Coordinates of C-alpha atoms and ligand atoms in Angstrom, one line a residue:
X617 CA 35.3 70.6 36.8
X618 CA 37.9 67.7 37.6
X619 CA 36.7 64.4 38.7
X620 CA 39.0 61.6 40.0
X621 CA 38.4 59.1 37.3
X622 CA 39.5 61.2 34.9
X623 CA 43.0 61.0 35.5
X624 CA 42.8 57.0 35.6
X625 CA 43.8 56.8 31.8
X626 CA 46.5 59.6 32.5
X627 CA 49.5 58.4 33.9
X628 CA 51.2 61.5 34.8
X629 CA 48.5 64.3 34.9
X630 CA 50.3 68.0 35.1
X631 CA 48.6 68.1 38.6
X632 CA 50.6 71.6 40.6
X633 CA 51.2 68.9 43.7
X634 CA 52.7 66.3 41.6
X635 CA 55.0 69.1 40.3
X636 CA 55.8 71.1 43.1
X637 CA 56.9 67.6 44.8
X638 CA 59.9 67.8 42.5
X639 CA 60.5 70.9 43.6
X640 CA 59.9 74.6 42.0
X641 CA 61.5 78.1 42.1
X642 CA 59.7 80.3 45.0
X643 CA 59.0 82.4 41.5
X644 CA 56.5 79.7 40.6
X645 CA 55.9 78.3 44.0
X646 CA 51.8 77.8 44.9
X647 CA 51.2 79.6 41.0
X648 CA 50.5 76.7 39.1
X649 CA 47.1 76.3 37.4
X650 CA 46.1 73.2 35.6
X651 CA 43.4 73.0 33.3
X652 CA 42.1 70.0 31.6
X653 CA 40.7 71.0 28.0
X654 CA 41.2 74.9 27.0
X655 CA 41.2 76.7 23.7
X656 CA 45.1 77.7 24.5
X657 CA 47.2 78.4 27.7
X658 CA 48.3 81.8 25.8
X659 CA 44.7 82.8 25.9
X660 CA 43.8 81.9 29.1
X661 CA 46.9 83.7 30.8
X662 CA 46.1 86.9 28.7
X663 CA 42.9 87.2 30.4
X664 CA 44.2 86.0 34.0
X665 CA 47.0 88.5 33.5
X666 CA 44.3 91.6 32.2
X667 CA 42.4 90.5 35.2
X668 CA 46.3 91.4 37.5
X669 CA 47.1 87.5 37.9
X670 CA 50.8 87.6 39.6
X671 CA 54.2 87.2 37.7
X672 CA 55.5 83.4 38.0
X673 CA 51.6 82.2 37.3
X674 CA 51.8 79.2 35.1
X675 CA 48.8 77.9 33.0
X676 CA 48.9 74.0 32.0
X677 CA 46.9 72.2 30.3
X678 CA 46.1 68.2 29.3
X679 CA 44.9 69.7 26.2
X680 CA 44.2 72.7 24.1
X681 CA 41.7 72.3 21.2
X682 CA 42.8 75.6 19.6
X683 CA 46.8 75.8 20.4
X684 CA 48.4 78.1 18.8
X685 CA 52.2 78.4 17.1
X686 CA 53.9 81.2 15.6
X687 CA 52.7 82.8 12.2
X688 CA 48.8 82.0 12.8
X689 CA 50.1 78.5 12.8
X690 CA 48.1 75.6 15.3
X691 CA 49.5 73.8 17.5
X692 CA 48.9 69.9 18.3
X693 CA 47.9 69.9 21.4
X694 CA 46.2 66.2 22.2
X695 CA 44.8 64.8 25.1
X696 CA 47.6 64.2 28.0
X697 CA 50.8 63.5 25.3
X698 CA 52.7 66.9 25.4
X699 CA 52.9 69.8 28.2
X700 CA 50.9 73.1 26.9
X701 CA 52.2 76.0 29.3
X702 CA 52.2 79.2 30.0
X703 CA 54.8 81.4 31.7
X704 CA 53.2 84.5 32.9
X705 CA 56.0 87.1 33.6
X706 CA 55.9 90.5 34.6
X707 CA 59.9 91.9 33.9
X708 CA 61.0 95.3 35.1
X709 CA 62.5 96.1 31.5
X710 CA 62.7 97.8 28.0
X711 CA 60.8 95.7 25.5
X712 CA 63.8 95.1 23.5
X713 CA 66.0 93.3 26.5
X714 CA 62.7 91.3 26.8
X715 CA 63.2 90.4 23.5
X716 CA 65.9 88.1 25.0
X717 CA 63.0 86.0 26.9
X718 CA 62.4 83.7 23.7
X719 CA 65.9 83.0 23.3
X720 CA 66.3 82.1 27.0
X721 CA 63.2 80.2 26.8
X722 CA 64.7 78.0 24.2
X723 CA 67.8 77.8 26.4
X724 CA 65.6 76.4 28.9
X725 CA 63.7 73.7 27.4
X726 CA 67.5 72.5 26.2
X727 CA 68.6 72.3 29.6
X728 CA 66.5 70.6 31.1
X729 CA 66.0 68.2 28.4
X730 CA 69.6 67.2 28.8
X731 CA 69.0 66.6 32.1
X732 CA 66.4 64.4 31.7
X733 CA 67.9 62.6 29.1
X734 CA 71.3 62.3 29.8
X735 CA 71.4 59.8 32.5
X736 CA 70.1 57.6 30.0
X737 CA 71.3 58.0 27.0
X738 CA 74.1 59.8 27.2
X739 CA 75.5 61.4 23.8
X740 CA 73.2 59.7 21.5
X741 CA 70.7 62.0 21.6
X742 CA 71.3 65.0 19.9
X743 CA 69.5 68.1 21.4
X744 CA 69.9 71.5 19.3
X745 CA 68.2 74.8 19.5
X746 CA 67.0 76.9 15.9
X747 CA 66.5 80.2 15.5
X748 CA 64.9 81.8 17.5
X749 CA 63.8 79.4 19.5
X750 CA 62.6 75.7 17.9
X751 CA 63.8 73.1 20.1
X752 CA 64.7 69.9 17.8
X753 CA 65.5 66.6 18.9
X754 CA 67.4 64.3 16.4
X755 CA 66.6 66.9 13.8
X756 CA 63.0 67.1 14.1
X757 CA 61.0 69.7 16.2
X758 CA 60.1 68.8 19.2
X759 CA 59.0 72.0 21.6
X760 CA 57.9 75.2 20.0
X761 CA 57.8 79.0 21.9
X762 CA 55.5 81.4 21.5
X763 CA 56.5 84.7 23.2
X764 CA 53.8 87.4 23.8
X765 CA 54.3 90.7 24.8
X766 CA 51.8 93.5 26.1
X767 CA 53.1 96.8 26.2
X768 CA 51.5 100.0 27.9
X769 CA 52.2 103.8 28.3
X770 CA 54.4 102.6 31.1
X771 CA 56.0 99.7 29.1
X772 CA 55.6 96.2 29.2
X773 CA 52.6 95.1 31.1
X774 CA 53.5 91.8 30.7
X775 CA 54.9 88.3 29.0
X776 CA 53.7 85.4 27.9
X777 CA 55.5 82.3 27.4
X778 CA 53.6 79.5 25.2
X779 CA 55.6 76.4 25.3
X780 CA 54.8 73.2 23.5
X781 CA 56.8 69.8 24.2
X782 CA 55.9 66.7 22.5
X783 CA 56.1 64.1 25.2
X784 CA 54.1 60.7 24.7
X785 CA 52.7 61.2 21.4
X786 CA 53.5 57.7 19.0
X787 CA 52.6 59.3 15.9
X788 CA 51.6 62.6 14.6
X789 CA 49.2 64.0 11.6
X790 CA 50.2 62.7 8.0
X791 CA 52.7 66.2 7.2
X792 CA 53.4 67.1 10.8
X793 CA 54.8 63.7 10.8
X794 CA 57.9 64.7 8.3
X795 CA 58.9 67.3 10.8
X796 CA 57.6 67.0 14.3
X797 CA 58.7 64.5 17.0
X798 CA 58.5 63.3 20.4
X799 CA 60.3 62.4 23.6
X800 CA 58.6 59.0 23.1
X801 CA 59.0 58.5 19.4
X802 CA 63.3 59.2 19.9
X803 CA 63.7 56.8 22.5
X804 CA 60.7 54.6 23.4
X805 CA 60.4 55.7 26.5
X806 CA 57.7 57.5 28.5
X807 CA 59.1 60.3 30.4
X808 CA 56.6 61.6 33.5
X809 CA 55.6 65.4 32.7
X810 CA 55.3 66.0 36.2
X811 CA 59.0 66.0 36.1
X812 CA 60.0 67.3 32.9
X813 CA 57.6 70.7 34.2
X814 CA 59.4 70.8 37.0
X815 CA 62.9 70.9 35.2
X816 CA 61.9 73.4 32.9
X817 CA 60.8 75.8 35.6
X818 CA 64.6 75.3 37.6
X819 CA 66.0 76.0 34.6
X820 CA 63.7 78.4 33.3
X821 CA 64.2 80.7 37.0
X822 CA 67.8 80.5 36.1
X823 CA 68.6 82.2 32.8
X824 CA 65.2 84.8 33.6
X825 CA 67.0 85.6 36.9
X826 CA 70.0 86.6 34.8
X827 CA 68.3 88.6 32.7
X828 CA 66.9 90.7 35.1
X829 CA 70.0 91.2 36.8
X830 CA 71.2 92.2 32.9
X831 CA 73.7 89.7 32.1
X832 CA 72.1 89.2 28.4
X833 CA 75.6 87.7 27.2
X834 CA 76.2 84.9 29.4
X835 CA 72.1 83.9 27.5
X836 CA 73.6 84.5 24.0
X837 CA 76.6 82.5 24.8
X838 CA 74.4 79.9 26.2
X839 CA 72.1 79.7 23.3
X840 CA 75.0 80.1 20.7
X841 CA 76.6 76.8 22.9
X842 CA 73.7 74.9 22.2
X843 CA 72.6 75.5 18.6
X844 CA 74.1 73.8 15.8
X845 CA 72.5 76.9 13.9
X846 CA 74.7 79.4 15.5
X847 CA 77.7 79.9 13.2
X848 CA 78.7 78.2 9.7
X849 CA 75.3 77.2 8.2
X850 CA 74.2 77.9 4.7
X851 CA 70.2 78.9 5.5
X852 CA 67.9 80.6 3.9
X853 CA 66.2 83.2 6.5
X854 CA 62.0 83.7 5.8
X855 CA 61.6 87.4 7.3
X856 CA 57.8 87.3 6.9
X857 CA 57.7 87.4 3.3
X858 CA 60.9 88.2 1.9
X859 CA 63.6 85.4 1.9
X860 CA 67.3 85.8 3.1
X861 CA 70.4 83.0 2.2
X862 CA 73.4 83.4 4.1
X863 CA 75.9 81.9 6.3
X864 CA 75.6 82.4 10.4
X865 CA 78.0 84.0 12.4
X866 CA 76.4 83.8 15.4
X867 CA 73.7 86.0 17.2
X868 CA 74.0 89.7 18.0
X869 CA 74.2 91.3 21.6
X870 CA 70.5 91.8 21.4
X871 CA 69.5 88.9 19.8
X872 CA 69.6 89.7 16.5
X873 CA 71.1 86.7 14.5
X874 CA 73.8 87.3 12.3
X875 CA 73.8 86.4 8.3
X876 CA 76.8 86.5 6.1
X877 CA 75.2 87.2 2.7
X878 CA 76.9 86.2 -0.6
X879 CA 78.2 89.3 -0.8
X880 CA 80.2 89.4 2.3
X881 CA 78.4 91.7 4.1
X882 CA 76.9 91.2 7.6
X883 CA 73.0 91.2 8.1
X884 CA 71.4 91.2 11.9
X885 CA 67.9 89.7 11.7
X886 CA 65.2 90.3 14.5
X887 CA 62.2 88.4 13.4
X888 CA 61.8 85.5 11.2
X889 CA 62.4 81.8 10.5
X890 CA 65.1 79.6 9.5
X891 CA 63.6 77.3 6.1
Ligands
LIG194 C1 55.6 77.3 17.4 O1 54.9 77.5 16.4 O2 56.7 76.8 17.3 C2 55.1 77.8 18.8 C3 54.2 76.8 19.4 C4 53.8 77.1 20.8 C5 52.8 76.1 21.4 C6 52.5 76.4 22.8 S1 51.5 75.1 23.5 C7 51.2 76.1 24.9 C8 51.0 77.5 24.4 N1 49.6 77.7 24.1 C9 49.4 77.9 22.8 O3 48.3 78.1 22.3 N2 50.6 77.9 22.2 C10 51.7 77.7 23.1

């Protein structure tokens, strides 16, 4: 239930009019649901898409009290400070070109964070993507993806894409705090969601469109532009359990990124995180 009043302490409420005002891709055109407090927008477009909801809905909520980030991790998700969203997609592929949907995800968010951010502050902010898809800003983390896939007998039923950008929030938990940041805590500024949404979604319809039409490399190239990770850095690789060190060389045709390991040789690695 949403009464007016609520949205008086909200400056820039993820209303779907305020956002298709700054104009959306016909993919997400009229699709936009907004939600004031739900568990998680990941949940909620799981059952919307069970129940046959369209490809190109997006879920969005002012806040989620049980978000959720990669490894059984939470996400912080309060009150009108950061865009919860959902991407419901539906792609005509094999499961492992869809695979490519988290990178171009990341991609995304980069994008159109450069866009919003450039005209003010030029080069000073310094935007990079981590494998497979962290967003940092200055370093720290600020947007996270988390990429669901449901498979059937006749492939993939569909896609979720859970992303998490830290917008207005002044300070974060004591440890979160070390890590995470915001658009507001980099520059002092308060940047209208309405808009950034919007952004995200242009940029978002891009790089999908070109998957579906399969040019996965001109996505790799993008994300290897972007990410200071790509190629020459000494990381150490967490592949659910079992730690890698290596140097990058870059990501794979599929995605896969590649480790130079002491000895020389070359390992591709599908799933994990960079320590
Ligand atoms: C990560 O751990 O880096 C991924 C975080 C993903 C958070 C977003 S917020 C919107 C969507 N709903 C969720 O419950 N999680 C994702």
């Amino acid at each position: 239930m949403k009464s007016p009043g609520i949205y008086s302490e909200l400056p820039d409420p993820l209303l779907p009019e305020l956002i298709e005002k700054e104009g959306v891709p016909a993919r997400f055109a009229g699709k936009i649901k907004h939600y004031l407090k739900i568990e998680s927008t990941n949940d909620e477009a799981r059952r919307a898409a069970e129940a046959g909801a369209p490809e190109g809905t997006v879920f969005l909520a002012e806040a989620q009290t049980r978000g959720r980030g990669k490894l059984g991790r939470s996400w912080y998700s309060k009150w009108g400070e950061g865009i919860y969203s959902t991407l419901l997609l539906r792609p005509a592929m094999k499961p492992a070109q869809a695979s490519l949907i988290t990178l171009l995800s990341a991609v995304a968010v980069g994008e159109s964070l450069r866009r919003i951010l450039a005209p003010l502050y030029a080069e000073r902010m310094e935007i990079d993507l981590k494998w497979p898809n962290d967003v940092l800003l200055n370093g720290k983390k600020l947007c996270g993806i988390l990429c669901e896939m449901s498979l059937g007998a006749e492939g993939i039923q569909f896609v979720l894409v859970g992303i998490g950008i830290n917008v207005a929030q002044r300070r974060f938990p004591p440890g979160l705090d070390k890590t995470a940041t915001s658009l507001y805590l980099e520059t002092g500024a308060f940047f209208p969601r309405p808009k950034l949404v919007a952004a995200l979604l242009e940029r978002f319809d891009f790089w999908y469109q070109r998957l579906l039409e399969g040019d996965s490399g001109s996505i790799i190239a993008e994300w290897n532009r972007l990410s200071s990770y790509a190629a020459g850095r000494e990381v150490i690789v967490d592949k659910g359990g079992d730690a890698v060190r290596g140097r990058t060389a870059g990501l794979s045709a599929a995605g896969a990124l590649r480790l130079v390991l002491p000895d020389g040789s070359i390992e591709e690695i599908f799933s994990g995180e960079i320590l």
